Each structure stands twice: as structure tokens, then as C-alpha cells.
XYZ file of C-alpha atoms in Angstrom:
716
model
C 0.194 8.249 -24.193
C -2.042 8.486 -21.148
C -3.497 12.003 -21.057
C -4.051 13.526 -17.628
C -7.035 15.999 -17.969
C -8.309 18.117 -14.976
C -11.481 20.077 -15.632
C -13.985 21.222 -13.068
C -16.887 19.804 -15.162
C -15.237 16.367 -15.425
C -14.449 16.244 -11.723
C -18.048 17.016 -10.746
C -19.236 14.145 -12.990
C -16.675 11.790 -11.640
C -17.477 12.567 -7.973
C -21.133 11.840 -8.656
C -20.193 8.565 -10.365
C -17.959 7.415 -7.536
C -20.489 8.282 -4.970
C -22.841 5.890 -6.802
C -20.069 3.248 -7.207
C -19.500 2.798 -3.506
C -23.051 1.560 -2.995
C -21.771 -1.971 -3.731
C -19.206 -4.267 -1.979
C -17.233 -7.206 -3.236
C -17.419 -10.506 -1.347
C -14.215 -12.436 -0.591
C -15.127 -15.077 -3.215
C -15.098 -12.508 -6.052
C -11.861 -10.985 -4.822
C -10.226 -14.429 -4.882
C -11.522 -15.058 -8.386
C -10.280 -11.671 -9.595
C -6.949 -12.306 -7.985
C -6.560 -15.650 -9.649
C -7.070 -14.221 -13.182
C -5.005 -11.181 -12.352
C -1.996 -13.318 -11.364
C -2.134 -15.234 -14.671
C -2.464 -11.889 -16.628
C -5.775 -12.934 -18.175
C -6.801 -9.330 -18.646
C -9.452 -9.750 -21.250
C -11.057 -12.543 -19.170
C -10.952 -10.293 -16.232
C -12.731 -7.528 -18.012
C -15.423 -9.855 -19.095
C -15.829 -11.322 -15.598
C -16.054 -7.964 -13.929
C -18.627 -6.521 -16.396
C -20.723 -9.735 -16.039
C -20.646 -9.559 -12.244
C -21.718 -5.909 -12.217
C -24.566 -6.643 -14.594
C -25.759 -9.552 -12.494
C -25.753 -7.309 -9.364
C -27.401 -4.553 -11.330
C -25.064 -2.195 -9.605
C -21.952 -0.124 -10.513
C -18.400 -1.247 -10.022
C -16.639 -1.538 -6.615
C -13.283 0.199 -5.882
C -11.498 -3.141 -6.474
C -13.218 -3.607 -9.810
C -12.520 -0.016 -10.791
C -8.724 -0.536 -10.197
C -8.778 -3.905 -12.111
C -10.598 -2.303 -15.033
C -8.127 0.592 -15.049
C -5.156 -1.789 -14.880
C -6.456 -4.259 -17.420
C -7.190 -1.614 -20.039
C -3.777 -0.065 -19.362
C -2.060 -3.455 -19.978
C -4.066 -4.129 -23.106
C -3.221 -0.758 -24.578
C -6.716 0.650 -24.393
C -5.574 4.028 -23.062
C -8.743 6.054 -23.452
C -10.730 3.587 -21.426
C -8.003 3.286 -18.798
C -7.930 6.998 -18.543
C -11.574 7.020 -17.769
C -11.256 4.629 -14.757
C -8.076 6.486 -13.663
C -10.131 9.617 -13.182
C -12.892 7.661 -11.377
C -10.378 6.333 -8.844
C -8.712 9.721 -8.477
C -12.029 11.271 -7.416
C -12.735 8.476 -4.849
C -12.353 8.988 -1.163
C -10.209 5.917 -0.774
C -6.730 7.059 0.175
C -5.212 3.608 -0.338
C -6.725 2.805 -3.718
C -5.881 6.350 -4.959
C -2.247 6.178 -3.820
C -1.717 2.619 -5.306
C -3.202 3.813 -8.564
C -0.863 6.843 -8.623
C 2.138 4.588 -8.135
C 0.979 2.204 -10.801
C 0.412 5.048 -13.249
C 3.808 6.620 -12.629
C 5.549 3.257 -13.320
C 3.507 2.796 -16.507
C 4.197 6.242 -17.840
C 7.907 5.988 -17.124
C 8.128 2.539 -18.737
C 6.409 3.907 -21.913
C 8.555 7.022 -21.950
C 5.510 9.308 -21.617
C 7.522 11.924 -19.819
C 5.347 14.988 -20.361
C 2.310 13.133 -18.873
C 4.450 11.765 -16.061
C 5.628 15.324 -15.134
C 2.007 16.470 -15.091
C 1.105 13.595 -12.787
C 3.821 14.501 -10.379
C 2.025 17.669 -9.370
C -1.072 15.688 -8.491
C 0.844 12.943 -6.609
C 2.757 15.386 -4.442
C -0.518 16.716 -3.019
C -1.007 13.369 -1.402
C 1.723 14.186 1.058
C 2.700 10.531 1.230
C 6.379 9.779 2.178
C 6.645 6.764 -0.174
C 5.122 8.488 -3.132
C 7.326 11.561 -2.504
C 10.411 9.386 -2.585
C 9.147 7.649 -5.632
C 8.566 10.998 -7.353
C 12.143 12.026 -6.665
C 13.528 8.795 -8.241
C 11.390 9.042 -11.357
C 11.981 12.783 -11.576
C 15.667 12.251 -11.732
C 15.371 9.345 -14.239
C 12.939 11.247 -16.411
C 15.119 14.328 -16.710
C 18.089 12.309 -17.612
C 16.356 11.626 -21.001
C 15.463 15.265 -21.603
C 17.480 16.734 -24.455
C 15.804 20.183 -24.389
C 17.902 21.988 -21.779
C 15.836 25.179 -21.618
C 12.703 23.179 -21.001
C 14.497 20.977 -18.506
C 15.706 24.046 -16.589
C 12.223 25.624 -16.672
C 10.595 22.481 -15.277
C 13.243 21.905 -12.582
C 13.036 25.568 -11.556
C 9.262 25.122 -11.038
C 9.796 22.100 -8.828
C 12.534 23.754 -6.784
C 10.449 26.809 -6.134
C 7.286 24.898 -5.183
C 8.811 21.902 -3.387
C 11.776 22.948 -1.384
C 12.503 19.405 -0.295
C 13.780 18.800 -3.758
C 16.505 21.329 -3.063
C 18.096 18.752 -0.704
C 18.484 16.091 -3.350
C 21.979 16.401 -4.719
C 21.212 14.394 -7.873
C 18.407 16.710 -8.901
C 20.463 19.769 -7.977
C 23.331 18.511 -10.180
C 20.903 17.869 -13.047
C 19.531 21.416 -12.646
C 23.018 22.824 -12.651
C 23.900 21.020 -15.765
C 20.833 22.358 -17.630
C 21.825 26.057 -16.940
C 24.228 28.168 -19.029
C 27.582 28.584 -17.318
C 28.340 32.009 -15.929
C 24.725 33.010 -15.444
C 23.634 34.340 -12.113
C 21.238 31.441 -11.691
C 24.069 29.027 -12.404
C 26.161 30.562 -9.636
C 23.348 30.475 -7.124
C 22.544 26.830 -7.849
C 26.178 25.968 -7.753
C 26.453 27.298 -4.269
C 23.335 25.468 -3.260
C 24.594 22.328 -4.837
C 27.795 22.586 -2.784
C 25.767 22.931 0.427
C 23.732 19.751 -0.230
C 26.304 17.551 -1.959
C 28.622 15.141 -0.411
C 32.162 16.269 -0.400
C 33.408 13.071 -2.020
C 30.886 13.543 -4.918
C 31.599 17.323 -5.472
C 33.803 17.435 -8.476
C 37.059 19.444 -8.459
C 35.875 21.446 -11.560
C 32.882 22.736 -9.666
C 35.076 23.547 -6.610
C 37.194 25.680 -8.901
C 34.145 27.433 -10.279
C 32.843 28.057 -6.763
C 35.932 30.041 -5.825
C 35.182 32.389 -8.564
C 31.672 33.178 -7.314
C 31.559 36.495 -5.487
C 29.119 35.306 -2.821
C 31.821 32.858 -1.789
C 33.867 35.721 -0.479
C 31.225 37.230 1.744
C 31.055 36.413 5.473
C 27.812 36.239 7.377
C 25.484 34.989 4.592
C 27.997 32.518 3.284
C 28.999 31.246 6.701
C 25.478 30.024 7.288
C 25.771 28.022 4.126
C 29.066 26.608 5.464
C 27.239 25.451 8.609
C 24.507 23.796 6.579
C 27.082 22.230 4.290
C 28.941 20.731 7.303
C 25.715 19.528 8.770
C 25.071 17.682 5.519
C 28.639 16.193 5.550
C 27.814 14.770 9.063
C 24.849 13.043 7.423
C 27.079 11.682 4.652
C 29.670 10.494 7.265
C 32.409 12.641 5.858
C 34.086 12.852 9.307
C 37.657 13.376 8.265
C 36.640 16.179 5.915
C 34.814 17.939 8.685
C 37.741 17.641 11.030
C 40.038 18.987 8.441
C 38.010 21.945 7.043
C 36.037 23.262 10.109
C 39.215 24.809 11.606
C 40.157 26.236 8.144
C 36.772 28.052 7.866
C 36.921 29.288 11.405
C 40.370 30.844 10.765
C 39.063 32.388 7.521
C 35.988 33.986 9.145
C 37.098 35.196 12.559
C 34.218 37.721 13.048
C 31.182 35.473 12.842
C 28.675 35.349 15.731
C 29.052 33.204 18.872
C 25.966 31.226 17.911
C 27.387 30.264 14.545
C 30.594 29.272 16.219
C 28.577 27.042 18.636
C 26.722 25.342 15.778
C 29.955 24.580 13.854
C 31.605 23.405 17.110
C 28.692 21.007 17.742
C 29.130 19.515 14.248
C 32.930 19.353 14.553
C 32.871 17.323 17.865
C 30.090 15.041 16.677
C 32.409 14.034 13.794
C 34.762 12.578 16.505
C 32.062 11.086 18.637
C 30.207 9.356 15.705
C 33.338 7.771 14.349
C 34.892 7.100 17.812
C 37.979 9.089 16.888
C 39.054 9.445 20.480
C 42.815 9.450 19.858
C 42.424 12.065 17.148
C 40.445 14.155 19.595
C 43.214 13.739 22.255
C 45.808 14.827 19.617
C 43.566 17.825 18.695
C 43.447 19.131 22.262
C 47.160 18.738 22.754
C 47.707 21.549 20.216
C 46.574 24.787 21.929
C 46.206 26.775 18.728
C 43.651 24.329 17.483
C 40.888 24.822 19.964
C 41.193 28.590 20.558
C 39.118 29.250 17.557
C 36.131 27.531 19.163
C 36.153 29.969 22.018
C 36.301 27.023 24.478
C 36.859 27.723 28.088
C 39.881 25.891 29.818
C 37.317 23.851 31.671
C 35.563 22.803 28.420
C 38.909 21.652 27.047
C 39.679 19.541 30.044
C 36.217 18.092 29.905
C 36.614 16.894 26.286
C 40.094 15.583 27.073
C 38.754 13.636 30.127
C 35.952 12.208 28.044
C 38.286 11.068 25.290
C 40.687 9.442 27.768
C 37.784 7.572 29.421
C 36.470 6.398 26.093
C 39.905 4.773 25.295
C 40.027 3.267 28.861
C 42.864 5.542 30.122
C 40.958 5.508 33.436
C 43.794 6.961 35.504
C 44.254 10.083 33.314
C 40.554 10.513 32.763
C 39.784 10.205 36.507
C 42.495 12.794 37.347
C 41.031 15.233 34.908
C 37.422 14.642 36.173
C 38.524 15.155 39.719
C 40.236 18.432 38.627
C 37.110 19.617 37.051
C 34.968 18.732 40.136
C 37.499 20.644 42.371
C 37.004 23.684 40.240
C 33.209 23.548 40.500
C 32.597 22.304 36.965
C 29.022 20.727 36.978
C 28.531 19.203 33.525
C 30.185 15.830 34.393
C 27.297 13.383 33.926
C 28.635 11.620 30.917
C 32.013 11.277 32.588
C 30.479 9.795 35.707
C 28.511 7.343 33.504
C 31.682 6.066 31.814
C 33.433 5.669 35.179
C 30.502 3.904 36.773
C 30.169 1.585 33.789
C 33.937 0.787 33.892
C 33.935 -0.059 37.582
C 30.711 -2.099 37.338
C 32.243 -4.107 34.577
C 35.214 -4.847 36.825
C 32.980 -5.765 39.792
C 34.146 -2.758 41.911
C 30.735 -1.917 43.192
C 31.788 0.495 45.945
C 33.616 2.722 43.430
C 30.849 2.481 40.904
C 28.298 3.489 43.585
C 30.131 6.765 44.161
C 29.799 7.837 40.563
C 26.234 6.702 40.327
C 25.241 8.734 43.263
C 26.978 11.795 41.738
C 25.036 11.296 38.517
C 21.723 10.911 40.235
C 22.191 14.258 42.084
C 22.408 15.978 38.727
C 19.431 18.157 37.713
C 20.125 17.792 33.950
C 19.328 14.032 33.521
C 16.088 13.060 31.817
C 13.604 10.608 33.373
C 14.804 7.648 31.365
C 18.490 8.430 32.204
C 17.560 8.731 35.968
C 15.682 5.403 35.713
C 18.848 3.567 34.372
C 21.127 5.255 36.973
C 18.783 4.609 39.856
C 18.480 0.924 38.769
C 22.267 0.448 38.819
C 22.394 2.093 42.234
C 19.574 -0.165 43.367
C 21.754 -3.119 42.420
C 24.604 -1.657 44.380
C 22.495 -1.262 47.562
C 21.100 -4.760 46.953
C 24.618 -6.309 46.886
C 25.505 -4.489 50.125
C 22.128 -5.227 51.720
C 21.481 -1.515 52.131
C 17.724 -1.604 52.643
C 17.389 2.132 53.391
C 19.072 2.967 50.102
C 16.720 0.664 48.193
C 13.607 2.114 49.931
C 14.705 5.575 48.895
C 14.909 4.522 45.276
C 11.592 2.757 45.358
C 10.039 5.887 46.965
C 11.487 7.934 44.059
C 10.191 5.421 41.521
C 6.586 5.654 43.117
C 6.282 9.242 42.068
C 7.610 8.999 38.492
C 5.783 8.784 35.194
C 8.278 6.744 33.165
C 8.749 7.134 29.442
C 9.056 3.364 29.121
C 6.705 0.945 30.905
C 9.661 -1.532 31.315
C 11.387 0.999 33.675
C 8.413 1.309 35.950
C 7.659 -2.488 35.959
C 11.312 -3.216 36.848
C 11.188 -1.101 40.026
C 7.704 -2.448 40.913
C 8.755 -6.098 40.585
C 11.988 -5.753 42.651
C 10.079 -3.763 45.264
C 7.889 -6.769 45.684
C 10.848 -9.224 45.650
C 12.719 -7.150 48.311
C 9.510 -6.458 50.278
C 9.790 -2.670 49.902
C 6.860 -0.316 49.774
C 3.165 -1.281 49.528
C 3.088 -2.710 46.096
C 1.611 -6.102 45.345
C 1.795 -8.403 42.359
C -1.635 -7.540 41.000
C -0.876 -3.833 41.187
C 2.308 -4.183 39.116
C 0.513 -6.320 36.642
C -2.418 -3.945 36.205
C -0.056 -0.982 35.763
C 2.352 -2.723 33.317
C 0.470 -5.643 31.925
C 2.405 -6.078 28.637
C 5.904 -5.646 30.075
C 8.248 -8.472 31.092
C 8.255 -7.632 34.786
C 4.516 -6.823 34.760
C 3.872 -10.428 33.655
C 6.324 -12.205 35.953
C 5.272 -10.087 38.902
C 1.815 -11.617 38.796
C 2.621 -15.135 37.618
C 5.560 -16.720 39.467
C 8.214 -18.707 37.644
C 10.115 -21.737 38.846
C 13.857 -21.954 39.014
C 14.079 -22.776 35.369
C 11.915 -19.962 34.124
C 8.722 -21.905 33.377
C 5.678 -19.752 34.184
C 3.393 -21.059 36.906
C -0.323 -20.507 37.363
C -0.746 -19.150 33.822
C -4.374 -18.952 32.746
C -5.610 -18.439 29.225
C -6.321 -14.761 28.587
C -9.935 -14.003 27.517
C -9.729 -11.928 24.367
C -13.045 -10.222 23.424
C -14.465 -11.884 20.268
C -16.027 -8.624 18.990
C -17.514 -8.719 15.496
C -16.969 -5.163 14.579
C -17.173 -5.366 10.755
C -20.690 -3.898 11.002
C -19.168 -0.642 12.246
C -17.248 -0.118 8.956
C -18.602 2.306 6.295
C -19.254 0.925 2.836
C -16.127 2.759 1.513
C -13.995 1.157 4.263
C -15.354 -2.373 3.409
C -14.467 -1.834 -0.232
C -11.035 -0.459 0.620
C -10.290 -3.614 2.781
C -11.410 -5.828 -0.079
C -9.032 -3.965 -2.390
C -6.137 -4.565 0.078
C -7.191 -8.241 0.218
C -7.119 -8.415 -3.551
C -3.696 -6.844 -3.790
C -2.241 -9.407 -1.380
C -4.004 -12.410 -2.921
C -2.667 -11.303 -6.346
C 0.901 -11.156 -5.029
C 1.131 -7.399 -5.256
C 2.649 -7.121 -1.848
C 5.218 -4.492 -2.786
C 2.573 -2.321 -4.396
C 0.411 -2.229 -1.267
C 2.844 -2.689 1.734
C 4.094 0.901 1.631
C 0.563 2.284 2.054
C -0.412 0.116 4.986
C 1.351 2.080 7.551
C -0.119 2.107 11.036
C -0.967 5.802 11.037
C -3.336 5.499 8.172
C -5.502 2.621 9.510
C -5.703 4.206 12.969
C -6.851 7.372 11.547
C -9.856 5.546 10.029
C -11.035 4.134 13.310
C -10.702 1.063 15.516
C -13.027 -1.145 13.473
C -10.942 -0.566 10.367
C -7.747 -1.167 12.210
C -8.859 -4.526 13.559
C -10.363 -5.682 10.217
C -7.146 -4.818 8.418
C -5.323 -6.980 10.946
C -7.707 -9.782 9.977
C -6.951 -9.229 6.273
C -3.121 -9.443 6.899
C -3.647 -12.530 9.016
C -5.800 -14.173 6.364
C -3.150 -13.553 3.661
C -0.260 -14.607 5.963
C 1.443 -11.273 5.742
C 2.828 -11.724 9.284
C 5.515 -9.120 9.259
C 3.050 -6.364 8.185
C 0.627 -7.770 10.773
C 3.338 -7.558 13.445
C 4.041 -3.937 12.583
C 0.432 -2.896 12.504
C -0.786 -4.714 15.557
C 2.168 -3.764 17.777
C 1.576 -0.085 17.031
C -1.430 -0.300 19.264
C 0.945 -0.656 22.279
C 3.024 2.483 21.494
C 0.982 4.836 23.578
C 0.033 7.057 20.680
C -2.509 9.735 21.642
C -4.623 8.818 18.519
C -4.939 5.233 19.774
C -6.221 6.434 23.165
C -8.739 8.612 21.511
C -9.930 5.733 19.351
C -10.158 3.420 22.376
C -12.625 5.840 23.938
C -15.069 5.284 21.143
C -16.811 2.521 22.954
C -14.137 0.389 24.780
C -11.312 0.862 27.114
C -7.775 1.035 25.942
C -7.079 -2.349 27.404
C -9.942 -3.944 25.495
C -8.484 -2.482 22.300
C -5.013 -3.742 23.182
C -6.296 -7.161 23.945
C -8.090 -7.483 20.648
C -4.844 -6.424 18.830
C -2.816 -8.800 21.061
C -3.775 -11.991 19.166
C -2.646 -10.396 15.899
C 0.623 -9.246 17.480
C 1.391 -12.778 18.551
C 0.204 -15.026 15.566
C 0.895 -18.713 15.310
C 3.069 -18.491 12.210
C 3.952 -21.689 10.283
C 2.262 -23.466 13.208
C 2.073 -26.916 11.590
C 5.801 -26.908 10.968
C 6.426 -25.474 14.474
C 4.310 -28.208 16.047
C 6.067 -30.877 14.023
C 9.607 -29.903 14.941
C 8.749 -28.937 18.527
C 7.473 -32.468 19.127
C 10.491 -34.001 17.254
C 12.902 -31.969 19.395
C 10.921 -32.011 22.639
C 10.749 -28.188 22.775
C 7.716 -26.035 23.574
C 6.220 -24.696 20.364
C 5.579 -21.422 22.083
C 9.307 -21.020 22.826
C 10.091 -21.498 19.122
C 7.416 -18.833 18.245
C 8.776 -16.546 20.893
C 12.279 -16.798 19.549
C 11.008 -16.292 15.913
C 9.091 -13.199 16.946
C 12.204 -11.639 18.601
C 14.757 -12.755 15.928
C 12.981 -12.045 12.623
C 9.575 -10.669 13.238
C 8.315 -13.675 11.216
C 10.318 -12.831 8.078
C 11.773 -15.994 6.510
C 13.963 -14.085 4.080
C 15.968 -12.020 6.603
C 19.783 -11.903 6.557
C 21.450 -10.025 9.408
C 24.630 -7.986 9.136
C 26.346 -10.551 11.263
C 25.281 -13.391 8.814
C 22.339 -14.856 10.706
C 19.702 -16.361 8.452
C 15.976 -17.036 8.359
C 13.125 -17.226 10.784
C 15.256 -18.152 13.762
C 18.319 -16.187 12.647
C 20.744 -19.074 12.661
C 24.432 -18.605 12.046
C 25.648 -20.827 9.176
C 28.384 -22.463 11.192
C 25.951 -23.322 13.939
C 23.404 -24.663 11.506
C 25.944 -26.863 9.682
C 26.990 -28.382 13.067
C 23.343 -29.029 14.079
C 22.630 -30.278 10.511
C 25.301 -33.024 10.838
C 23.620 -34.315 14.018
C 20.379 -34.542 12.041
C 22.033 -36.030 9.005
C 20.869 -33.218 6.643
C 23.032 -31.081 4.422
C 22.753 -27.292 5.064
C 23.419 -24.443 2.745
C 22.750 -20.717 3.210
C 19.936 -20.795 0.676
C 18.296 -23.745 2.423
C 18.395 -21.888 5.726
C 16.011 -19.318 4.228
C 13.438 -22.026 3.782
C 11.037 -22.125 6.803
C 11.031 -25.900 7.019
C 14.795 -26.237 7.256
C 15.274 -23.226 9.421
C 12.673 -24.261 11.939
C 13.907 -27.933 12.079
C 17.495 -26.935 12.763
C 16.497 -24.096 15.113
C 14.224 -26.321 17.124
C 16.970 -28.897 17.606
C 19.442 -26.234 18.558
C 17.066 -24.988 21.223
C 16.672 -28.514 22.470
C 20.549 -28.832 22.627
C 20.814 -25.733 24.785
C 17.952 -26.721 27.048
C 19.436 -30.076 27.673
C 22.894 -28.521 28.426
C 21.298 -26.091 30.930
C 19.009 -28.625 32.328
C 15.824 -26.932 31.149
C 16.706 -23.458 32.401
C 15.125 -20.952 30.005
C 17.130 -17.951 31.232
C 20.522 -19.529 30.464
C 19.211 -21.096 27.212
C 17.959 -17.850 25.727
C 21.038 -15.880 26.810
C 23.279 -18.522 25.244
C 21.161 -18.526 22.000
C 21.989 -14.814 21.677
C 25.455 -14.528 23.185
C 27.009 -18.035 23.217
C 28.000 -20.516 25.833
C 31.211 -18.768 26.953
C 29.610 -15.500 28.022
C 26.738 -17.337 29.879
C 29.336 -19.323 31.822
C 30.882 -16.122 33.037
C 27.585 -14.477 33.968
C 26.443 -17.638 35.803
C 29.704 -17.676 37.794
C 29.293 -14.048 38.910
C 25.663 -14.571 40.013
C 25.860 -18.191 41.406
C 23.330 -18.686 44.200
C 22.307 -15.060 44.340
C 18.640 -13.976 44.554
C 17.085 -15.896 41.690
C 17.378 -16.044 37.947
C 16.034 -12.524 37.269
C 19.073 -11.350 39.151
C 21.094 -13.213 36.560
C 19.214 -11.471 33.746
C 19.825 -8.004 35.218
C 23.531 -8.882 35.704
C 24.077 -9.511 31.936
C 26.604 -6.913 30.957
C 25.521 -6.631 27.300
C 22.408 -4.409 26.877
C 21.396 -6.255 23.682
C 21.567 -9.709 25.282
C 19.786 -8.535 28.560
C 16.951 -6.979 26.624
C 16.811 -9.949 24.240
C 16.301 -12.421 27.120
C 13.487 -10.279 28.490
C 11.924 -9.932 25.025
C 11.955 -13.717 24.331
C 10.587 -14.607 27.813
C 7.897 -11.936 27.461
C 6.896 -13.349 24.122
C 6.891 -16.874 25.549
C 4.689 -16.013 28.433
C 2.179 -14.119 26.311
C 2.019 -16.972 23.802
C 1.203 -19.310 26.695
C -1.472 -16.890 28.001
C -3.025 -16.723 24.593
C -3.017 -20.328 23.346
C -1.891 -22.858 25.959
């Protein structure tokens, strides 16, 4: 059994030791050698190698060596020695190494059924305040206590956790375990039973407990218990128990008629969300047709008509919905933005632009819309004015856009680009590009495209080749070597959860960039994508870091190459040449479809790097004379070969037009045919993109083209 000992004297000694340990660093060669032996489980050989290396250096162990020594002694059953290195790591300043060690130790203690030591370790681990470790503690806590036979000790331990860590009170499995450890009929049992009912899913709350709950006196009180009812219903919304909510909320409101207006409003919000989340529009219509049902919510007649109108519009009963909306407008009811949105969307879909324009103008006049909602509505209205050649209307919208600080760069770039296209305002292409350099319209506003979407005049971006490893502290260098070791030794799952973007950014720009290099070196492209793209999210911490010695754009440009890596590039080049397709188009699609994960399976059944549907892949496979199975499609070589040829087929069908090709890759030939017909000969191919009725497809086309252009900037 691994003993966890915490004494002030021991901690003082260990902190001194670790401060001495960090004087040394491990070169990549040593890390690779350690990883090779680690993968083959040659633990005794590892111990010998590390001790020999430390002796030759005449220095103490590095963080990586400390972890390997700890793990090797653990695996060879030398617990006392393992315990020594565990404490050394625990006292270190490396957050990553410490958290990985805690995770490893918890797994080991659980596997060896050392439950008392494991529970002691939980207290230490929770002080790390790490989301992954907290979730891991919850799982192991539940599994550990399932094996406890001493119910009084179980109840005492669980009580301690519930009092000191309130988040555990929201875990229904632990709550049930705690309940089962208590003597029935005790006051504590009654209190925990009520709390369990609040957090538990209705479908998992046993009838026996429900019967016991009715006997609890607190169940019959009003104000205190009603707040528990609200929290219970809020949890049912999270568990998607929609029908239960719709059935029991009216019952509780009838049972407690004297609760506060605020509590009624809270329960009303939960009740109506259950209809909206499940799209139970016909059930909502039925509900409002029975007057006695909605009186309990203290709704005004106008509120009732508003909900009825919204439900009718959702089920496409446009005549009934419009009549009710007009009735509300005539009575001065102002909260109609969501109704106008549905009506405008319906008439836009049916190409009735004049009617849609009326509702869009009404929405824009509202004072309740957020900036991003106004951006969408103004954009639709801009399209209406464009169709009717209403230059004054377009100018007014561009003037509005000039004074806005948009939540999303894509919104601002869209207005900027189309102002240039329609010759409105004083914007020029360079201005749009400098304001929104990493957005789709920011790019195409500076570098024109031909009719098929190929980017003209595209120079190679100059990315600063800064060598910033010298800016790292010794501890940071050792921590990066440890991360490299974990990836080289195939411990991806053990380290991935601790390489979130917040942690590297908090350690400074140099650390952030060097970690990107480690992920690139070990071909962990998905993690690299997540980490490097975080630099473009506008986080305040990033801006603060950027001011250390470079501008924000310099930091972004350094991260850009890691955000757009040349993944599986030998295979990409091979099949791009074979299919006569640009390798950068293949990379662009891969980045948008799978974020470079070869193992991804979508809910719709798409597979692999290029997210190919099995039926499509089989058809393409027959043309290439290769057999295709679902398991084969998860192999990069097969997926890239079939995907490249499919892109070639689409490009040939659309005569090299990238806009149509990418739209068809996402939505199919039939829908593209319809969109082409409605935009034939009108104002260029970006007008075609904006006319795509599916938000997902429209954003997908922009995303792939943006990827394609940036890949060309970086590498062509």
C-alpha cells in the first residue's frame, strides 16, 4: 500500500531537494531513449539508465526522470522508493507533472484496492482545482465506496466530502450511495433523501424512494420546499425529462398557490423551455387552448397570444401566426422580435423579398437585440436592398456597421467587403484586410478571386522565425521535455487532458510557442490545432502576453503555422497529384471536416480525415478499383486517396469552380443546383455563398475557402 504522508518537516526537505533538481535539463535524445524503454516496459533497465545518466552529469534528476523513477518503482512493487519520488514531484512547481502524477497514482491505488490511501489522496488532488482531475475523483470516489462494507465509516467519509465539496452534492450516484449508507428514518436520511430527489433524474428515482419522500414532513411545507421543486425541475431540464416537466409543473403550481411571483416566473421559464428544447409545438398549442392550464402561470392575455403565435409560426401555420402577430402589434405589444425573425426567414426561403424586408425592418427597430443579432438582421436587410438596387438603404446599413464593435470579426468583415463591392463608404481593401486579417472576407477583400474562386495575387506570408526557447525558465524547459516524453511513450491520454490552452498561455508566450513545437514534433495535430487556434479567440490574457515584447499580430502569425500544419503531407501530395487537385484544398477540407483526426466518426456516419460517407466512398472506390470498408476509411491513406478523387470529380463537374465544389461536398449536387439557379448571373460567386439557405453549409464554404487561402499564403 502506498502511504501518503504529509509532514511540515518532510515538505521543507523536499522543496529544497526539488529546487536543486531543476538545475538540470534533459536533451531530446535522452527523452527519446527513455520513451523507447518505457514503451517496452523495461523498468529495471530504465532505472539503471537514469541513474547512470545522472551520475555522468554529476547533477540531480530532472522532472522527467523523477516521474520515470516514480513510475518504474511503482510498477516493480518498490513502494517505499516510489513514495519518495511521489513526494518530490508533489513539491515541485510543475503543474503538469504534478497533475499527471496524481492521476497515475489514483489509478494505481484503485487498481490495487488501496482505498484508504486513495481517499487520503483525493483531499490533495481536489486542491489542484483541475476540471479533469475533479471528474476523475468523482468516478473513483463512487467506484471506491461501492466496495466499502463498513456503512458507518462510509457515511462519515461521504458526509465529510459533501460538507467540504458542495459540487459532490450534484452527483446523483454519490448522493444515492450516501443515502444507502444511512439508517432509514433518521433525520439525516430524510434530508439526504430530499436532496437526492432534487438532483436525481426522474426516470432513475425509484418508486420506493418517492413513497418515502411523501412521508417526510419537509415535503409538506411551502416556501422552502418550493425552491427545491424549482431546482429539481431545472435538473430535469438538464436530463431532458421534458414530458415529466410538462406533466408535473402544473400540478405543483396548483398545490402551492401562494408562492412568490419570482418563483412562478422561474418555474414558468423551465416549463416553456421544455416545449422549445423538444420542439413540442403542437403540445404547446394544445396547452394554450385550455384556459385553465395557463392561468396558474399568471400570464397576461398578450403573453398567451404571443406563445400561441410563436408555436403556430414554428409549425409553419403562417396564416394563423401572422394574424396573431398583427393582433399583438395592434395592441402595442413590443416583444415580437422572435416572431418577426421566423416570418422574415419564412418569406426569404420562399423568395418573397418585399414581405421579408418588412419584418426585418421591424426587427432592426427593436432596442432589445444584441449586436450579433443586429448584425445578422442588418445583413439580411442589406441583401434585400441589394436585390432592389436600393443604394440609400445599403448606405445606411454600412454607416451603421462603421460605428459598431462586432462580437465576431466575420460580421464586421462581411459588411466591409460588400461596402467595397458596392462602392459604398470610404473603405478600401487594405483597410478591411488590416482590420479583419484572419477572416474569410478580410482575406478576399485584399486578394481578388477569379470566377472559379482561385485566389489571385497571393504572396507568401512572412512568419517571424523567432527562436524564443532562450526565454524559457529551467523549470519550463523541463516541463516541456516531460510533455515530449509522454507523447513519445504513447501516453497521449495521460497528458492530453492537462494541455488545455489556458494553462500554457498562463506560463507566457515563449512556453506557448514551444509547446506548439512539441505537439508538431510528435504529430499530435488535433491538440496542436486546439492550442494554436486559441490564440485567435481574443482572450484578454493573450493580448496581455502579446505586449510582452511583440504586437498581437506577431504572436498570431507565429501561431498561424501551427494552426495550419501540413498533415500527412507526403500522402496528400501523392494523391493530389494523382487526382489533379491542389494539395492545399485537401488540407483545407481536412482541417474543416475532422481537425486532422483520422479516427473521427460523425453522427451522420461520415468517416475519417475527410469525413466521407460510406456510400459515396464505395462509389468512388469502384472507379479506382479498390474495395472500401468502414474500417478502411479510417486509415489515412485510403481516406485521402478516395477523398482526393471525389474532390477531383466535383471540380470537373463544376468546371473548376471552388464555390460550387465545396458547397456540393457538404450539401450534395441537388441543393447546389437549386442555389445556382436562384443566383445565376448575379453579382459574383460570393453572392452565391451568401444565398445558401443552410447556415451550416454557408459557414462551411467560407471556412474551407479561408483554410485554402491561408494554406496558400503560408506554403505556396
